[in-house]
Amino acid sequence: MIKILVDSSSDYELKEIKENNFEFVPIHITLGDEDYIDGISLNKNEFYEILESSGDFPKTSQPSPQAFLEIFKTAKENKDTLLCILLSSSLSGTCQSAQIAKTMADYDDIHIIDSLSASCMIKILADYACSLAKENMPAGEIVARVEELKSRVTLFAGLDTLEYLCKGGRLSKSAAAIGELANIKPVITVTKEGSVGILGKCLGKNKAITQVFKHIQETEADSAFPLYTIYTHGTENCSLLEEKLRENGYEVSQRLQVGATIGAHIGPEAFGVVFVSK
C-alpha cells in the first residue's frame, strides 16, 4: 500500500490528515517559556493570539529522526511504501531528519521528497500524490510526477513586516532593515531553490495587494489544479485580494490559514495566493 507522509508545515487540519489516511510528523514551536507541538497542542488561532499578546519571538525546531523512525518501522513491518513530502530543505532540516531515519530503518520503500516549498504548496503536492495513488500508479512514477509538479507550484504573498523572517534567520538583517521603513510592506515568493525571495517593497497594504495581484496576472495558472488564497491572522487583506481575483475571472478554490510553523517566520497580517503555473 502506498501512503503519504507530511509534516505540520503543510498546514493540513488533523481532520484532513485522518480523512486522507496520511502519516503526520509535527514540528515543535517554542514561544516564550512554553513548548508546543504544531497542530496538536496548539491550533492556528491560538498560536497567533499568543504571538501577538506575548511579544516573544517564536522558534521552530525540526522533528528528530526518531519522530520519523517509528512511522518508518511500521511501514516496513506492513510492507507499505511511504512517500514523504516535506518542508523545503532551504528552510528546515526536516528532510535531513527523515533521511537519517530512513537509513536507520534500512527500508528502501521510503521516498523522501524535498518539496522546496511550504504551507499549502505542500498540500497541492500531497493531494496530487494521493490522487495518483488512488489510481494505482506505481510509487516511482508518482514520485517523478510530484518532482515535476513541485517546480510549478507558485506562491506570492504580502507581509506586514520582514521582522519575523530576519529573526528566524531566513533573511539578512540588512534586508529586514529595508522593510522596517515606515509602512513598507514586503512582497515575497518561494524561489525554485525553496528559499524566501523578496519581489518588492510596497508603501502600504493596498499597494502590496496590487503588487501580489500583478505577479499572479503575469504567471499563467494551470486550471487543472486549485488556486488557494492564504492568510496568517486577520482576513481583511486576504478578502481584498480575493475580491480582486474574482473581479478578474479567477476562481478561488479555498481560503486556507497558514499555521504556526510558517507563521512563526512571516508573522500576523500576511496574505497571499498559491497555485500551479503552466
Short mmCIF file of C-alpha atoms in Angstrom, two decimals:
data_model
loop_
_atom_site.label_atom_id
_atom_site.label_comp_id
_atom_site.label_asym_id
_atom_site.label_seq_id
_atom_site.Cartn_x
_atom_site.Cartn_y
_atom_site.Cartn_z
CA MET A 1 0.00 0.00 0.00
CA ILE A 2 1.23 3.49 -0.85
CA LYS A 3 0.91 6.02 1.98
CA ILE A 4 1.66 9.75 2.08
CA LEU A 5 3.57 11.40 4.94
CA VAL A 6 3.60 15.15 5.53
CA ASP A 7 4.96 17.37 8.29
CA SER A 8 2.92 20.05 10.04
CA SER A 9 4.27 22.83 7.81
CA SER A 10 1.81 21.52 5.18
CA ASP A 11 -0.96 23.17 7.23
CA TYR A 12 -3.45 20.33 6.89
CA GLU A 13 -6.07 20.19 9.61
CA LEU A 14 -5.87 16.99 11.69
CA LYS A 15 -9.31 16.06 10.37
CA GLU A 16 -7.92 16.13 6.81
CA ILE A 17 -4.91 14.02 7.83
CA LYS A 18 -7.25 11.34 9.17
CA GLU A 19 -9.64 11.51 6.20
CA ASN A 20 -6.76 11.03 3.75
CA ASN A 21 -5.08 8.37 5.89
CA PHE A 22 -1.84 10.38 5.79
CA GLU A 23 1.05 9.86 8.16
CA PHE A 24 1.92 13.05 10.04
CA VAL A 25 5.05 14.35 11.76
CA PRO A 26 4.67 17.62 13.72
CA ILE A 27 7.21 20.40 14.04
CA HIS A 28 7.82 21.86 17.50
CA ILE A 29 7.30 25.52 18.39
CA THR A 30 8.83 27.39 21.34
CA LEU A 31 7.10 30.61 22.33
CA GLY A 32 8.34 32.29 25.48
CA ASP A 33 8.87 29.58 28.10
CA GLU A 34 6.38 27.18 26.53
CA ASP A 35 6.95 24.38 24.04
CA TYR A 36 4.13 23.40 21.69
CA ILE A 37 3.52 20.69 19.10
CA ASP A 38 2.30 22.35 15.92
CA GLY A 39 -1.25 21.33 15.05
CA ILE A 40 -1.64 19.12 18.12
CA SER A 41 -1.15 21.06 21.36
CA LEU A 42 -1.51 24.40 19.59
CA ASN A 43 -4.01 25.29 16.88
CA LYS A 44 -3.53 28.10 14.38
CA ASN A 45 -5.61 30.83 16.00
CA GLU A 46 -4.21 30.04 19.46
CA PHE A 47 -0.68 30.45 18.10
CA TYR A 48 -1.32 33.91 16.65
CA GLU A 49 -3.18 35.07 19.75
CA ILE A 50 -0.24 34.04 21.96
CA LEU A 51 2.23 35.54 19.48
CA GLU A 52 0.52 38.93 19.44
CA SER A 53 -0.08 39.09 23.19
CA SER A 54 3.30 37.84 24.42
CA GLY A 55 5.70 39.87 22.28
CA ASP A 56 8.09 36.89 22.28
CA PHE A 57 9.65 35.66 19.06
CA PRO A 58 8.69 32.05 18.24
CA LYS A 59 11.30 29.44 17.42
CA THR A 60 10.70 26.29 15.39
CA SER A 61 12.65 23.05 15.66
CA GLN A 62 12.72 20.27 13.10
CA PRO A 63 11.39 16.82 14.01
CA SER A 64 14.01 14.40 15.28
CA PRO A 65 14.92 11.30 13.23
CA GLN A 66 13.17 9.29 15.96
CA ALA A 67 9.86 11.00 15.12
CA PHE A 68 10.12 9.56 11.60
CA LEU A 69 11.68 6.25 12.61
CA GLU A 70 8.62 4.87 14.40
CA ILE A 71 6.47 5.51 11.32
CA PHE A 72 9.15 4.07 9.02
CA LYS A 73 9.42 0.90 11.12
CA THR A 74 5.67 0.40 10.95
CA ALA A 75 5.74 0.87 7.16
CA LYS A 76 8.50 -1.73 6.93
CA GLU A 77 6.54 -4.21 9.04
CA ASN A 78 3.42 -3.69 6.92
CA LYS A 79 5.39 -3.61 3.65
CA ASP A 80 3.88 -0.22 2.83
CA THR A 81 5.50 2.30 0.51
CA LEU A 82 5.90 5.76 2.04
CA LEU A 83 6.02 8.98 0.04
CA CYS A 84 7.30 11.69 2.38
CA ILE A 85 6.58 15.21 1.07
CA LEU A 86 8.39 17.57 3.41
CA LEU A 87 9.18 21.21 4.15
CA SER A 88 11.87 22.75 1.94
CA SER A 89 15.43 21.82 2.90
CA SER A 90 16.32 25.50 2.43
CA LEU A 91 14.02 26.39 5.33
CA SER A 92 14.42 23.43 7.71
CA GLY A 93 16.39 20.28 8.48
CA THR A 94 13.21 18.17 8.35
CA CYS A 95 14.29 16.33 5.17
CA GLN A 96 17.66 15.57 6.74
CA SER A 97 15.99 14.04 9.81
CA ALA A 98 13.84 11.88 7.53
CA GLN A 99 16.89 10.73 5.55
CA ILE A 100 18.68 9.74 8.77
CA ALA A 101 15.59 7.82 9.90
CA LYS A 102 15.36 6.03 6.54
CA THR A 103 18.96 4.83 6.94
CA MET A 104 18.20 3.68 10.48
CA ALA A 105 15.07 1.83 9.32
CA ASP A 106 17.01 0.13 6.50
CA TYR A 107 13.97 0.09 4.22
CA ASP A 108 14.06 1.01 0.54
CA ASP A 109 10.35 1.69 0.01
CA ILE A 110 10.58 5.13 1.59
CA HIS A 111 10.82 8.09 -0.78
CA ILE A 112 11.92 11.43 0.70
CA ILE A 113 10.69 14.32 -1.46
CA ASP A 114 12.13 17.74 -0.72
CA SER A 115 9.13 19.88 -1.64
CA LEU A 116 11.26 23.04 -1.98
CA SER A 117 8.13 24.71 -0.67
CA ALA A 118 5.98 25.26 2.41
CA SER A 119 2.43 25.54 3.71
CA CYS A 120 -0.33 24.69 1.25
CA MET A 121 2.22 24.47 -1.56
CA ILE A 122 2.94 21.11 0.07
CA LYS A 123 -0.80 20.41 0.27
CA ILE A 124 -1.06 20.71 -3.52
CA LEU A 125 1.77 18.20 -3.94
CA ALA A 126 0.42 15.77 -1.34
CA ASP A 127 -3.14 15.90 -2.66
CA TYR A 128 -1.81 15.24 -6.16
CA ALA A 129 0.27 12.28 -4.96
CA CYS A 130 -2.76 10.92 -3.10
CA SER A 131 -4.95 11.13 -6.22
CA LEU A 132 -2.33 9.27 -8.27
CA ALA A 133 -2.00 6.58 -5.60
CA LYS A 134 -5.77 6.04 -5.73
CA GLU A 135 -5.37 5.39 -9.47
CA ASN A 136 -2.91 2.59 -8.55
CA MET A 137 0.01 4.38 -10.19
CA PRO A 138 3.40 2.86 -9.22
CA ALA A 139 5.27 4.74 -6.49
CA GLY A 140 8.24 5.56 -8.71
CA GLU A 141 6.02 7.25 -11.28
CA ILE A 142 4.17 9.20 -8.58
CA VAL A 143 7.49 10.47 -7.23
CA ALA A 144 8.57 11.52 -10.74
CA ARG A 145 5.32 13.40 -11.32
CA VAL A 146 5.49 15.15 -7.95
CA GLU A 147 9.10 16.13 -8.63
CA GLU A 148 7.96 17.69 -11.92
CA LEU A 149 4.98 19.43 -10.37
CA LYS A 150 6.89 20.99 -7.47
CA SER A 151 8.77 23.31 -9.83
CA ARG A 152 5.43 24.78 -10.94
CA VAL A 153 3.81 25.36 -7.55
CA THR A 154 3.86 29.11 -7.01
CA LEU A 155 3.40 31.39 -4.01
CA PHE A 156 3.09 35.17 -3.89
CA ALA A 157 2.47 36.85 -0.55
CA GLY A 158 2.40 40.23 1.12
CA LEU A 159 3.77 40.60 4.65
CA ASP A 160 3.14 43.19 7.32
CA THR A 161 6.84 43.17 8.25
CA LEU A 162 10.14 41.39 7.49
CA GLU A 163 10.97 41.28 11.21
CA TYR A 164 9.98 37.63 11.67
CA LEU A 165 11.92 36.38 8.64
CA CYS A 166 15.02 38.19 9.87
CA LYS A 167 14.78 36.99 13.49
CA GLY A 168 14.21 33.45 12.25
CA GLY A 169 17.41 33.60 10.23
CA ARG A 170 15.61 33.37 6.88
CA LEU A 171 16.77 36.83 5.75
CA SER A 172 19.75 39.06 6.35
CA LYS A 173 19.47 41.95 8.82
CA SER A 174 20.16 44.42 6.02
CA ALA A 175 17.19 43.09 4.02
CA ALA A 176 14.94 43.32 7.06
CA ALA A 177 16.09 46.87 7.79
CA ILE A 178 14.68 47.97 4.43
CA GLY A 179 11.32 46.50 5.38
CA GLU A 180 11.23 48.35 8.68
CA LEU A 181 10.94 51.71 6.96
CA ALA A 182 7.62 53.43 7.64
CA ASN A 183 4.67 51.40 6.36
CA ILE A 184 6.77 49.36 3.92
CA LYS A 185 5.05 46.05 3.09
CA PRO A 186 7.29 43.42 1.51
CA VAL A 187 6.04 41.09 -1.24
CA ILE A 188 7.70 37.67 -1.21
CA THR A 189 7.79 34.38 -3.08
CA VAL A 190 9.28 30.93 -2.54
CA THR A 191 12.11 30.54 -5.04
CA LYS A 192 12.78 27.48 -7.20
CA GLU A 193 15.54 26.64 -4.69
CA GLY A 194 12.97 26.57 -1.89
CA SER A 195 14.06 29.72 -0.07
CA VAL A 196 12.31 33.04 0.54
CA GLY A 197 12.77 35.68 -2.14
CA ILE A 198 11.75 39.35 -1.91
CA LEU A 199 9.90 40.51 -5.04
CA GLY A 200 9.27 44.07 -3.97
CA LYS A 201 8.62 46.56 -1.19
CA CYS A 202 5.36 48.50 -1.27
CA LEU A 203 4.20 51.60 0.56
CA GLY A 204 1.07 50.46 2.39
CA LYS A 205 -1.09 47.36 2.24
CA ASN A 206 -3.20 48.44 -0.75
CA LYS A 207 -0.14 48.71 -2.96
CA ALA A 208 1.07 45.35 -1.61
CA ILE A 209 -2.25 43.74 -2.60
CA THR A 210 -1.96 45.31 -6.06
CA GLN A 211 1.62 44.06 -6.39
CA VAL A 212 0.69 40.49 -5.38
CA PHE A 213 -2.14 40.53 -7.91
CA LYS A 214 0.18 41.82 -10.63
CA HIS A 215 2.52 38.87 -10.09
CA ILE A 216 -0.45 36.50 -10.35
CA GLN A 217 -1.52 38.06 -13.65
CA GLU A 218 2.00 37.72 -15.03
CA THR A 219 2.06 33.98 -14.24
CA GLU A 220 -0.41 31.80 -16.15
CA ALA A 221 -2.22 29.48 -13.75
CA ASP A 222 -2.94 25.83 -14.56
CA SER A 223 -6.70 25.44 -14.06
CA ALA A 224 -6.30 21.68 -13.53
CA PHE A 225 -5.09 22.49 -10.02
CA PRO A 226 -6.63 24.55 -7.20
CA LEU A 227 -5.90 28.20 -6.52
CA TYR A 228 -5.76 28.90 -2.80
CA THR A 229 -5.73 32.23 -1.02
CA ILE A 230 -3.77 32.16 2.23
CA TYR A 231 -3.56 34.26 5.38
CA THR A 232 -1.93 34.09 8.80
CA HIS A 233 -4.06 36.07 11.29
CA GLY A 234 -6.58 38.66 10.18
CA THR A 235 -8.51 38.09 6.95
CA GLU A 236 -9.07 41.65 5.70
CA ASN A 237 -6.11 41.70 3.30
CA CYS A 238 -6.96 38.22 2.04
CA SER A 239 -10.57 39.28 1.39
CA LEU A 240 -9.41 42.29 -0.63
CA LEU A 241 -7.13 40.08 -2.72
CA GLU A 242 -9.96 37.59 -3.29
CA GLU A 243 -12.23 40.40 -4.45
CA LYS A 244 -9.60 41.48 -6.99
CA LEU A 245 -9.13 37.90 -8.17
CA ARG A 246 -12.84 37.24 -8.68
CA GLU A 247 -13.36 40.57 -10.45
CA ASN A 248 -10.75 39.45 -12.96
CA GLY A 249 -12.15 35.99 -13.61
CA TYR A 250 -10.07 33.88 -11.22
CA GLU A 251 -11.77 31.05 -9.34
CA VAL A 252 -10.61 30.79 -5.72
CA SER A 253 -10.80 27.15 -4.62
CA GLN A 254 -10.46 27.76 -0.89
CA ARG A 255 -9.10 30.18 1.70
CA LEU A 256 -6.51 28.50 3.92
CA GLN A 257 -4.87 29.66 7.12
CA VAL A 258 -1.11 29.37 7.45
CA GLY A 259 -0.16 27.60 10.67
CA ALA A 260 2.49 28.10 13.31
CA THR A 261 5.50 26.54 11.54
CA ILE A 262 5.43 29.06 8.69
CA GLY A 263 3.52 31.78 10.56
CA ALA A 264 6.41 31.96 13.03
CA HIS A 265 8.58 33.27 10.19
CA ILE A 266 6.19 35.61 8.37
CA GLY A 267 4.08 36.98 11.24
CA PRO A 268 0.45 38.11 11.53
CA GLU A 269 -1.44 40.03 8.82
CA ALA A 270 0.27 38.19 5.96
CA PHE A 271 -1.81 37.23 2.93
CA GLY A 272 -1.23 35.68 -0.47
CA VAL A 273 -2.01 33.07 -3.05
CA VAL A 274 -0.77 29.60 -4.00
CA PHE A 275 -1.40 27.98 -7.38
CA VAL A 276 0.25 25.86 -10.07
CA SER A 277 1.72 27.67 -13.07
CA LYS A 278 1.63 26.25 -16.59
#
